[in-house]
XYZ file of C-alpha atoms in Angstrom:
72
model
C 252.155 25.723 -84.295
C 248.580 26.903 -83.981
C 247.786 29.626 -81.491
C 245.301 28.840 -78.787
C 242.424 31.261 -78.617
C 241.261 32.736 -75.356
C 238.104 31.252 -73.899
C 235.505 33.971 -73.307
C 232.652 31.742 -72.147
C 233.300 32.215 -68.421
C 233.897 35.972 -68.411
C 231.423 38.436 -66.953
C 229.685 40.841 -69.361
C 231.540 43.817 -67.859
C 234.891 42.167 -68.587
C 233.702 41.257 -72.096
C 232.828 44.897 -72.769
C 236.245 45.955 -71.516
C 237.932 43.377 -73.757
C 235.820 44.549 -76.709
C 237.144 48.091 -76.283
C 240.719 46.795 -76.097
C 240.349 44.733 -79.260
C 238.653 47.560 -81.179
C 241.537 49.870 -80.250
C 244.084 47.285 -81.336
C 242.191 46.671 -84.596
C 242.041 50.418 -85.296
C 245.798 50.715 -84.751
C 246.479 47.765 -87.049
C 244.319 49.287 -89.803
C 246.199 52.589 -89.575
C 249.537 50.785 -89.612
C 248.449 48.861 -92.709
C 247.428 52.085 -94.439
C 250.778 53.668 -93.618
C 252.625 50.513 -94.784
C 254.033 49.897 -91.300
C 252.261 46.582 -90.793
C 254.417 43.619 -91.794
C 252.106 40.772 -90.762
C 248.665 41.502 -92.212
C 247.257 38.283 -90.754
C 247.063 40.137 -87.423
C 244.075 42.062 -88.816
C 242.170 38.860 -89.461
C 243.070 37.401 -86.058
C 241.995 40.587 -84.318
C 238.697 40.699 -86.212
C 237.943 37.074 -85.342
C 238.750 37.636 -81.679
C 236.377 40.613 -81.682
C 233.675 38.406 -83.190
C 234.182 35.845 -80.414
C 233.771 38.513 -77.746
C 230.670 39.969 -79.406
C 229.164 36.485 -79.701
C 229.621 35.891 -75.973
C 228.086 39.292 -75.212
C 225.043 38.399 -77.304
C 224.710 35.066 -75.518
C 224.907 36.824 -72.140
C 222.227 39.346 -73.190
C 219.906 36.577 -74.346
C 220.468 34.735 -71.075
C 219.467 37.848 -69.107
C 216.340 38.359 -71.226
C 215.345 34.720 -70.764
C 215.747 35.041 -66.992
C 213.556 38.173 -66.976
C 210.729 36.343 -68.748
C 210.614 33.612 -66.096
């Protein structure tokens, strides 16, 4: 069954930054485990990277929203 991804559209930028740090730490650990041949499921790397991209996309959208509000 397909995993449901977390929806980041309603999170505040501060929470998104916190989640970004968590995901980067997890991704770093997975890369080290892969290098040391401890990682059995390498698809976790891809999932982690995609989740990070989702968070970064929402952060960019939030930044653009703030800049647009400043121009008004």
